[in-house]
XYZ file of C-alpha atoms in Angstrom:
475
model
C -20.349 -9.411 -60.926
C -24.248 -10.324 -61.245
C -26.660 -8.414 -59.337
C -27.624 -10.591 -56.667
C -23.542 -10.951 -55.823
C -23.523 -7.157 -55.852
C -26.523 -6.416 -53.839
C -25.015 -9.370 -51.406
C -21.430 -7.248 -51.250
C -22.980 -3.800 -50.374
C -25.317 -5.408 -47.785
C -22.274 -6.458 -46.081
C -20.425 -3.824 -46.117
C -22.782 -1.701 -44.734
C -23.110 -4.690 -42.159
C -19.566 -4.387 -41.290
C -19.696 0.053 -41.452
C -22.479 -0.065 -38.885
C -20.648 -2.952 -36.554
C -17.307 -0.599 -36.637
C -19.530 2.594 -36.240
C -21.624 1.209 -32.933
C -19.384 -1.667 -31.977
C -17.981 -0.392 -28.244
C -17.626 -3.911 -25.965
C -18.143 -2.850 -22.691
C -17.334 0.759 -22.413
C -17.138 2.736 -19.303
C -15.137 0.146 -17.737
C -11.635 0.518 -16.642
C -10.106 -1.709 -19.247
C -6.874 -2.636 -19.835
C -5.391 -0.393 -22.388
C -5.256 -1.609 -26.425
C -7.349 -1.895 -29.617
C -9.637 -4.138 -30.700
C -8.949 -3.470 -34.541
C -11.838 -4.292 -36.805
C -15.071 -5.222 -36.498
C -15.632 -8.785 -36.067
C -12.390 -9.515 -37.350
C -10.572 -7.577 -34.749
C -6.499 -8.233 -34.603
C -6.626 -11.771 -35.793
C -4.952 -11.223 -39.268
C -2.361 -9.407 -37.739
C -1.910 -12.197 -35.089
C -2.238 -15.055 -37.307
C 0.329 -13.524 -39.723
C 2.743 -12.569 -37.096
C 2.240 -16.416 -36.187
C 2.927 -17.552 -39.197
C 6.337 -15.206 -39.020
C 7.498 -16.565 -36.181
C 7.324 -12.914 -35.211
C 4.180 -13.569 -32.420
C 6.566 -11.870 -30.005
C 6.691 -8.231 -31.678
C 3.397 -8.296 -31.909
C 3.323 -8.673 -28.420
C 5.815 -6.817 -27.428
C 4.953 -3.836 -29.719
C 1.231 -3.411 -27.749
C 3.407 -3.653 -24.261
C 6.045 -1.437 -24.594
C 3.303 1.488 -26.297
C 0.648 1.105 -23.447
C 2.690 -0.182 -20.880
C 2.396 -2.208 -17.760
C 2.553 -5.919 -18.331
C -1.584 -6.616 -20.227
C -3.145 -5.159 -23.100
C -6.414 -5.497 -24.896
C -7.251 -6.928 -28.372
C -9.650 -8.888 -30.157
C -9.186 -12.042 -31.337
C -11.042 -14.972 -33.529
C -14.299 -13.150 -32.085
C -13.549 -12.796 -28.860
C -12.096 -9.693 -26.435
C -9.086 -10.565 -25.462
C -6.935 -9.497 -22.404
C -3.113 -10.904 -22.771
C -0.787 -11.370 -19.618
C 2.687 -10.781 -20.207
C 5.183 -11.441 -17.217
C 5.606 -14.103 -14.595
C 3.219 -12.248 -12.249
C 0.315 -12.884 -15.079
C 1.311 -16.060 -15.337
C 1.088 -16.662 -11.694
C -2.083 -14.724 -11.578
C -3.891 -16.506 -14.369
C -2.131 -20.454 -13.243
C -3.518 -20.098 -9.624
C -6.758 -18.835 -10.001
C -8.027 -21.671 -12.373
C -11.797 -22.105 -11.363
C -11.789 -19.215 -8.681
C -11.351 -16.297 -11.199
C -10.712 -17.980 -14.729
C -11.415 -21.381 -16.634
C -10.040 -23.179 -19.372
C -11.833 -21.370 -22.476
C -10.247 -22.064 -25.856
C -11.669 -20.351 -28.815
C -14.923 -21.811 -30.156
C -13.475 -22.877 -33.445
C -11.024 -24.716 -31.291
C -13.858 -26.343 -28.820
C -15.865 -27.473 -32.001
C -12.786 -29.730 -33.749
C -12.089 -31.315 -30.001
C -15.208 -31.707 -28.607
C -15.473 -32.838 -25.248
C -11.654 -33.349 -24.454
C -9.458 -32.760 -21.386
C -8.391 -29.315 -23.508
C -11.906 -27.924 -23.212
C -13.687 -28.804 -20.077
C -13.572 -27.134 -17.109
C -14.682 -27.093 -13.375
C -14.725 -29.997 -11.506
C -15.650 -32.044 -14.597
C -12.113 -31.316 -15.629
C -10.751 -32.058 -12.657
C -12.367 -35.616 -12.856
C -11.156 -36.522 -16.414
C -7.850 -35.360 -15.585
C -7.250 -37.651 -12.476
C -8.179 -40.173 -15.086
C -6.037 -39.677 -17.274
C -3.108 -38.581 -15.167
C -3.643 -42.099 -13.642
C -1.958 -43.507 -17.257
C 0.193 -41.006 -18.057
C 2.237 -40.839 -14.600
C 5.813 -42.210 -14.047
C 4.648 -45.424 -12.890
C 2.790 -46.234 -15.387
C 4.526 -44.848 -18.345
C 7.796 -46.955 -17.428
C 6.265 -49.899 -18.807
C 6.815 -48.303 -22.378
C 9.610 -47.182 -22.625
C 10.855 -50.206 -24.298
C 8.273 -50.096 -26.635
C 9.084 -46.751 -27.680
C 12.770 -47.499 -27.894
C 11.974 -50.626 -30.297
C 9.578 -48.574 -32.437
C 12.175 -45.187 -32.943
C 15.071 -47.669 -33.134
C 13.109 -49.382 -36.206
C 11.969 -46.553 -37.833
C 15.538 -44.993 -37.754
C 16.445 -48.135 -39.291
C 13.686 -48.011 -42.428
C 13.756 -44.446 -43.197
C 17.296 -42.910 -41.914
C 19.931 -45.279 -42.439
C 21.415 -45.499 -45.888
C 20.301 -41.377 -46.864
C 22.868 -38.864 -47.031
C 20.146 -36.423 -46.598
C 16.929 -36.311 -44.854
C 14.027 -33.915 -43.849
C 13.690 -34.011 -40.485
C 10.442 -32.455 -39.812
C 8.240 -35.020 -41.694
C 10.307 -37.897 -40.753
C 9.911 -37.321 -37.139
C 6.550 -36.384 -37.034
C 5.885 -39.525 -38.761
C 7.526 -41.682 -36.113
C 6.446 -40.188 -33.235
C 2.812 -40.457 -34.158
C 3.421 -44.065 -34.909
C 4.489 -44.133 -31.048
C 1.906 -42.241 -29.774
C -0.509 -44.535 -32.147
C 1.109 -47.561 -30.546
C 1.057 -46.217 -26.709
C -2.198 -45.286 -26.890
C -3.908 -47.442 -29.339
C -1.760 -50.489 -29.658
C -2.107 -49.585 -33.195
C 0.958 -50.656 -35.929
C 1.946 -49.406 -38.933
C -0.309 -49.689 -41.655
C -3.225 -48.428 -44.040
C -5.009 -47.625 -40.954
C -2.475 -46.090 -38.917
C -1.593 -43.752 -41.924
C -4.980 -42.885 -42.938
C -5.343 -41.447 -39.590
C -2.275 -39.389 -39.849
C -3.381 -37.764 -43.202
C -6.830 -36.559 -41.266
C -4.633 -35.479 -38.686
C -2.689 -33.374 -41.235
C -5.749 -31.568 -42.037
C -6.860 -31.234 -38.677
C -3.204 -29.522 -37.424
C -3.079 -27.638 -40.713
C -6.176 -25.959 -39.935
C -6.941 -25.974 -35.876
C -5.902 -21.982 -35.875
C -6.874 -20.571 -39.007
C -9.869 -17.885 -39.392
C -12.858 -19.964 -38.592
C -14.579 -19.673 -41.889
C -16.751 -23.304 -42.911
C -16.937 -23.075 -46.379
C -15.686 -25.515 -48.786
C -12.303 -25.249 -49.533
C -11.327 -23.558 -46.773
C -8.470 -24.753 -44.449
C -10.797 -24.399 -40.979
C -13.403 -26.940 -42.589
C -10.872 -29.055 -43.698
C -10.029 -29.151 -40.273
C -13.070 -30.270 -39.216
C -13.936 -32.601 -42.410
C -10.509 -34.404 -40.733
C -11.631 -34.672 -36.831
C -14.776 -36.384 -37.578
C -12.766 -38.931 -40.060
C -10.828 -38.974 -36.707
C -13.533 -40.215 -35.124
C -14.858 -42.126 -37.307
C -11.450 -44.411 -37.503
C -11.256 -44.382 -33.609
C -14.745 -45.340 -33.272
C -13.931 -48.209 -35.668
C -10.739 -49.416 -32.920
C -12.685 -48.733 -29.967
C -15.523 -51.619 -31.213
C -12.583 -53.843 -32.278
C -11.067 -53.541 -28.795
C -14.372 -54.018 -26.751
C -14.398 -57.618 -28.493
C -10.880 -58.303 -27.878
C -11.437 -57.434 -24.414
C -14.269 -59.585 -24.257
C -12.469 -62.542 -25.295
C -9.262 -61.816 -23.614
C -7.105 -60.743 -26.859
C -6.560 -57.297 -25.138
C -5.704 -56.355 -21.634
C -7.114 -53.495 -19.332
C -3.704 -52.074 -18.919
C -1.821 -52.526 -22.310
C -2.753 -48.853 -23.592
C -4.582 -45.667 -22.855
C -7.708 -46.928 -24.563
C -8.341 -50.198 -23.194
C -7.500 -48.203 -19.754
C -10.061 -45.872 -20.567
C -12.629 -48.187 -21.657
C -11.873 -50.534 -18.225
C -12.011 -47.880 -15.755
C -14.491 -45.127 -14.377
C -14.087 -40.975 -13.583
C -13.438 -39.553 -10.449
C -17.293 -39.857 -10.222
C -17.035 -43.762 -10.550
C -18.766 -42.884 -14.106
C -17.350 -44.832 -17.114
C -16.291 -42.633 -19.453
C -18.748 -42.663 -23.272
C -17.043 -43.478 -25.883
C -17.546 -39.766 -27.083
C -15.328 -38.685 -24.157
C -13.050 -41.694 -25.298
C -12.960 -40.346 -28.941
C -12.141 -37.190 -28.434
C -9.513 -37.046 -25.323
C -7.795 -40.119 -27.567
C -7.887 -37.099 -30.306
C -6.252 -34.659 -28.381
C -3.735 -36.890 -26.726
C -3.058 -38.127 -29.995
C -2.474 -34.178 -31.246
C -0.647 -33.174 -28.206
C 1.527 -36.748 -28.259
C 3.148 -36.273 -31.672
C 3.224 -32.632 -32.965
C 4.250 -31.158 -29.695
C 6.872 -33.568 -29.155
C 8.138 -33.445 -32.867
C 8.352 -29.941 -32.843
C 11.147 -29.737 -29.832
C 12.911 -32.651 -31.292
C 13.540 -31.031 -34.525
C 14.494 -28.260 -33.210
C 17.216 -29.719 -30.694
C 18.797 -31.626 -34.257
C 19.060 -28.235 -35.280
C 20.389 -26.570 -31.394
C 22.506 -29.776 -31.475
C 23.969 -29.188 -35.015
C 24.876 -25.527 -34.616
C 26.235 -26.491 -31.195
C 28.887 -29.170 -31.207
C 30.100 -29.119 -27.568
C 26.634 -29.634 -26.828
C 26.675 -32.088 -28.960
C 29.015 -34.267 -27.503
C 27.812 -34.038 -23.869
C 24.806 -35.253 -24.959
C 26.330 -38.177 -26.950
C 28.748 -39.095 -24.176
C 25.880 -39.258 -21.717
C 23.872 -41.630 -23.902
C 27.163 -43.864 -24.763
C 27.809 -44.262 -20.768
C 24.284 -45.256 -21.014
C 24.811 -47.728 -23.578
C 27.789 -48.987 -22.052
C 26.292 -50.490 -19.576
C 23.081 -51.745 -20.791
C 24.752 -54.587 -23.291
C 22.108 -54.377 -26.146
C 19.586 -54.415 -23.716
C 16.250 -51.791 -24.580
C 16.036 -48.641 -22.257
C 14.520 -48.388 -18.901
C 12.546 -45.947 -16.867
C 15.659 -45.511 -14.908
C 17.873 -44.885 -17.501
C 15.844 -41.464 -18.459
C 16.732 -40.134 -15.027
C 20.466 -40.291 -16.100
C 19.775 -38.025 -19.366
C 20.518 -34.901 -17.056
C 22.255 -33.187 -20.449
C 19.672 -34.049 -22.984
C 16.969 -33.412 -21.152
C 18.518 -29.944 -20.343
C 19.358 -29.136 -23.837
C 15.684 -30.105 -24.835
C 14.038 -27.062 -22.373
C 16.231 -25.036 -23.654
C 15.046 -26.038 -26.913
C 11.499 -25.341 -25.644
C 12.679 -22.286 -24.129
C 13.607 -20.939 -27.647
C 10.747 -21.839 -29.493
C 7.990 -23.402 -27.555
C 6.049 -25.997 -29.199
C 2.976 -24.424 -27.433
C 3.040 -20.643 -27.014
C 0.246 -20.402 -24.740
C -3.664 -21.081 -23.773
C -6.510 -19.358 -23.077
C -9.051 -18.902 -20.519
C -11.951 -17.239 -19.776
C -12.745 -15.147 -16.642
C -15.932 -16.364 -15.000
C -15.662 -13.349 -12.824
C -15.688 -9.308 -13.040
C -11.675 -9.279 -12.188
C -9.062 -6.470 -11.104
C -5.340 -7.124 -12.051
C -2.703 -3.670 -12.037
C -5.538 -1.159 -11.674
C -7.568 -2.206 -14.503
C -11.147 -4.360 -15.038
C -11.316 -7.514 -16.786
C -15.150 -8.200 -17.514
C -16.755 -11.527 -16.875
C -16.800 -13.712 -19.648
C -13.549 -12.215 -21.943
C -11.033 -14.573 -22.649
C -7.775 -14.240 -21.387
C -4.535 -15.925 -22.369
C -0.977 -16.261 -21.063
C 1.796 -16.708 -23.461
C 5.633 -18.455 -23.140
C 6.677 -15.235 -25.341
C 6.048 -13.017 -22.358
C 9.403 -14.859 -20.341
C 11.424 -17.297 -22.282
C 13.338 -14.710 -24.455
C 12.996 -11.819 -21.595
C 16.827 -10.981 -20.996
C 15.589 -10.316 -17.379
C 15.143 -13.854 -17.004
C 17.167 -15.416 -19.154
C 20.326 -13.360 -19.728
C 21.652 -13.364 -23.554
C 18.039 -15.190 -24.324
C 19.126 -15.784 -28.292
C 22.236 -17.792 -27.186
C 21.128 -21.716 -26.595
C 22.511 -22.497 -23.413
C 21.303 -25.734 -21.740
C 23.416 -24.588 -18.689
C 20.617 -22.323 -17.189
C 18.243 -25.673 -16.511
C 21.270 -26.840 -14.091
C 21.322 -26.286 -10.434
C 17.826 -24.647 -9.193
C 17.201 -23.594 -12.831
C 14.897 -20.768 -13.963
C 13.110 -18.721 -11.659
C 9.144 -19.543 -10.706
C 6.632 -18.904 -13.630
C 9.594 -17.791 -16.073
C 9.845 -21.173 -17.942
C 5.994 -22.440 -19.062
C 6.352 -24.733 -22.293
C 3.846 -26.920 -20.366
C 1.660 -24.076 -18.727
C 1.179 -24.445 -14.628
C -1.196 -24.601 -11.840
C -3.802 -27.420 -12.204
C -4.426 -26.997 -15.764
C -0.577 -27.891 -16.764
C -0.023 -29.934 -19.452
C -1.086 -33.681 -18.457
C 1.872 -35.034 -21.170
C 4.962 -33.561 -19.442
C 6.215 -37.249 -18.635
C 4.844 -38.917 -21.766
C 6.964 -35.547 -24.070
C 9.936 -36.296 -21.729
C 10.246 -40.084 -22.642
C 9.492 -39.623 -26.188
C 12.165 -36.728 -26.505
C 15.025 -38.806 -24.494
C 14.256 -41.807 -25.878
C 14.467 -40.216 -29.578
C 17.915 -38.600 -29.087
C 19.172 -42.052 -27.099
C 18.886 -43.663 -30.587
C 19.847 -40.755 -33.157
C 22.773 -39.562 -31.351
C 24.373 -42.936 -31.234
C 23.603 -43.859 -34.903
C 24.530 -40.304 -36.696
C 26.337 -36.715 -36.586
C 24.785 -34.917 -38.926
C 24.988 -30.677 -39.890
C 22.118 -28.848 -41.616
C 21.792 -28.200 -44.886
C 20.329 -24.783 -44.179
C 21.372 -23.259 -40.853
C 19.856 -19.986 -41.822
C 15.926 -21.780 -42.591
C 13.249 -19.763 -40.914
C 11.166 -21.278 -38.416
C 7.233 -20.084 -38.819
C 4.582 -20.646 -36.400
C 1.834 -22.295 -38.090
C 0.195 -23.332 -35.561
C 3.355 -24.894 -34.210
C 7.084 -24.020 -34.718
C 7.655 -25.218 -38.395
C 10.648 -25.526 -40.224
C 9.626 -23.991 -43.325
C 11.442 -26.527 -45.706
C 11.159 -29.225 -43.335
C 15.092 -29.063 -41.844
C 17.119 -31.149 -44.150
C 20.027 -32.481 -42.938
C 23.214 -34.218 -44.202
C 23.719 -37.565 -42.126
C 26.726 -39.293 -41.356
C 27.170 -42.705 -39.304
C 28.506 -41.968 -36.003
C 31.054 -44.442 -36.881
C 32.827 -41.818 -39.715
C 34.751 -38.551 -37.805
């Protein structure tokens, strides 16, 4: 070690003895009971490594049941923290968006997505969602669901038929970010098309790492890959402005030309900034979300057979009567039993655990002060495997989404309130529409029924789920 390097390494750590020696965020305040574990660093280690064990639930579970009550205190990517952890939190925190909290994600997180639907708040928010919403509702969405049928049907075709073994994970992340690509940016396969899905790689990869920008590091990888991101959209959006021009494209034939033919809530046309980066998080949220619960109901659907073949006999009937023909918006509304089977597969592991927000307020919840301006964050762990709402919550039961289904606040893979997830109908096509076609073509069993699943950021598969495939045909 040279001098300078040594000098440099005491400095700090008498930095970091003075921070843990005087570091007391507000004190004298009736706070929510907890720790907030080192200095600067706080818990996010331990969180980020329980993450990455799919084991985020002891950790939460572990600060509830030893202070109690249903919210504890930590610290986390630099930020106090207050975590809700029942249906009553979740109620509290999903109703009181812009009275008490707002949208707030971590600044690491604001600084990859910019200006996106995922990190403004207020009425701004409100604006850009209406916008958005306006393309991503049922009515509008039925007019791809053929596409998307065509596009998985293909790519089951290329890359599935013929193996005896596949990896699931890759595979269908890879197709279903060549249908978001092609929903929202009428973009094909190609050198294009996949050099955006490498930045995206290193954007997912690391979006929740510790925030450290140095070379090397998987957080400025991260953001090396959103401004390629950009970069390659920027290139699309000036392509599309001329095709637009001279009639090649048409307002309504994906989210980008609607976004660059139509206005805010505000009658305000939207930069192409905005454009960039909600096209960036749509484009996030559109594939890895989606990929994740699809996986995952292969593998619910493999270890399950019975479930398997109500699923399977739902999308024959469906088949049946179609005669070749490619699915419908109506013909989702009949997928009662897949769709059912994929919450519960969200249920299990959600491909989102949770969000954050920030209160904007001094606020009281069970007897205890939340200052103004800590983050706060609600998290699927607190309910979806609580046996008090969903009895035997290990066993994968697709039954309890039947009838009236799971009590208020107890299922959230989307979230709730006006900040839920504006995707819900775009994940549900993608989903059915994925299934419609795999079921029919193969049975399959996993190679591996005892791989672990890590969080990291989303539900992973740590070897990628490889599967031995059959024909349907072959019993």
């Amino acid at each position: 070690m040279d001098f300078y390097t040594m000098i440099l390494t005491i400095g700090l750590g008498v930095l970091l003895l003075a921070v843990f020696v005087l570091w007391k965020p507000s004190s004298g305040l009736n706070l929510p009971p907890g720790s907030f574990g080192w200095p600067l660093l706080g818990e996010s280690v331990e969180y980020l490594a329980s993450q990455r064990n799919n084991a985020t639930r002891d950790f939460m579970e572990k600060r509830i049941k030893k202070y109690g009550g249903d919210i504890f205190k930590t610290h986390f990517l630099g930020a106090p923290l207050v975590v809700f952890y029942s249906p009553a939190g979740n109620r509290f925190l999903f109703s009181n968006e812009n009275k008490l909290v707002q949208i707030s994600w971590p600044a690491s997180l604001a600084k990859l997505f910019g200006n996106s639907v995922l990190t403004k708040a207020g009425e701004e928010a409100k604006d850009l969602r209406k916008t958005l919403l306006t393309f991503l509702k049922p009515e509008a969405l039925q007019n791809f669901v053929g596409r998307a049928d065509s596009i998985i049907h293909d790519h089951l075709n290329r890359y599935w038929v013929g193996n005896e073994q596949v990896r699931t994970f890759p595979l269908v992340k890879r197709c279903l970010f060549t249908v978001a690509c092609a929903l929202f940016l009428s973009l094909g396969e190609g050198p294009q098309e996949a050099e955006l899905y490498d930045h995206f790689m290193d954007l997912l990869n690391g979006m929740l790492q510790i925030p450290v920008d140095l070379p090397g590091t998987l957080y400025r990888k991260a953001r090396i890959g959103s401004n390629h991101i950009r970069r390659i959209l920027q290139r699309v959006i000036d392509q599309r402005r001329e095709d637009l021009a001279s009639g090649l494209a048409s307002s309504d034939q994906d989210l980008l030309s609607y976004l660059l033919c139509n206005v805010d809530g505000r009658e305000n046309p939207l930069s192409e900034s905005d454009i960039k980066d909600n096209i960036l998080q749509l484009l996030m949220a559109g594939h890895d979300t989606n990929a994740v619960t699809v996986t995952l109901l292969l593998r619910n659907l493999a270890l399950n057979p019975h479930c398997f073949q109500q699923v399977l006999q739902e999308q024959l009937n469906i088949t049946s009567e179609k005669g070749g023909k490619l699915l419908r918006w109506d013909d989702l509304q009949r997928m009662k039993h897949t769709w059912n089977a994929a919450q519960e597969t969200m249920r299990l592991n959600p491909p989102a655990g949770g969000t954050w927000r920030k209160a904007i307020a001094d606020i009281s919840y069970g007897g205890f002060t939340i200052p103004k301006g800590w983050k706060l964050q609600w998290t699927a762990n607190s309910t979806h495997n609580n046996p008090k709402y969903f009895p035997d919550p290990e066993k994968f039961d697709p039954a309890r989404f039947e009838g009236n289904g799971p009590g208020t606040y107890t299922f959230v893979p989307f979230g709730g309130g006006p900040r839920m997830c504006p995707g819900i109908e775009f994940a549900r096509m993608v989903t059915l529409v994925f299934l419609h076609n795999i079921v029919k073509m193969f049975e399959w069993d996993l190679v591996d029924v005892n791989e672990k699943v890590i969080v990291d950021p989303f539900p992973t598969p740590v070897n990628g789920q490889p599967i031995n495939l059959r024909p349907q045909s072959q019993k």
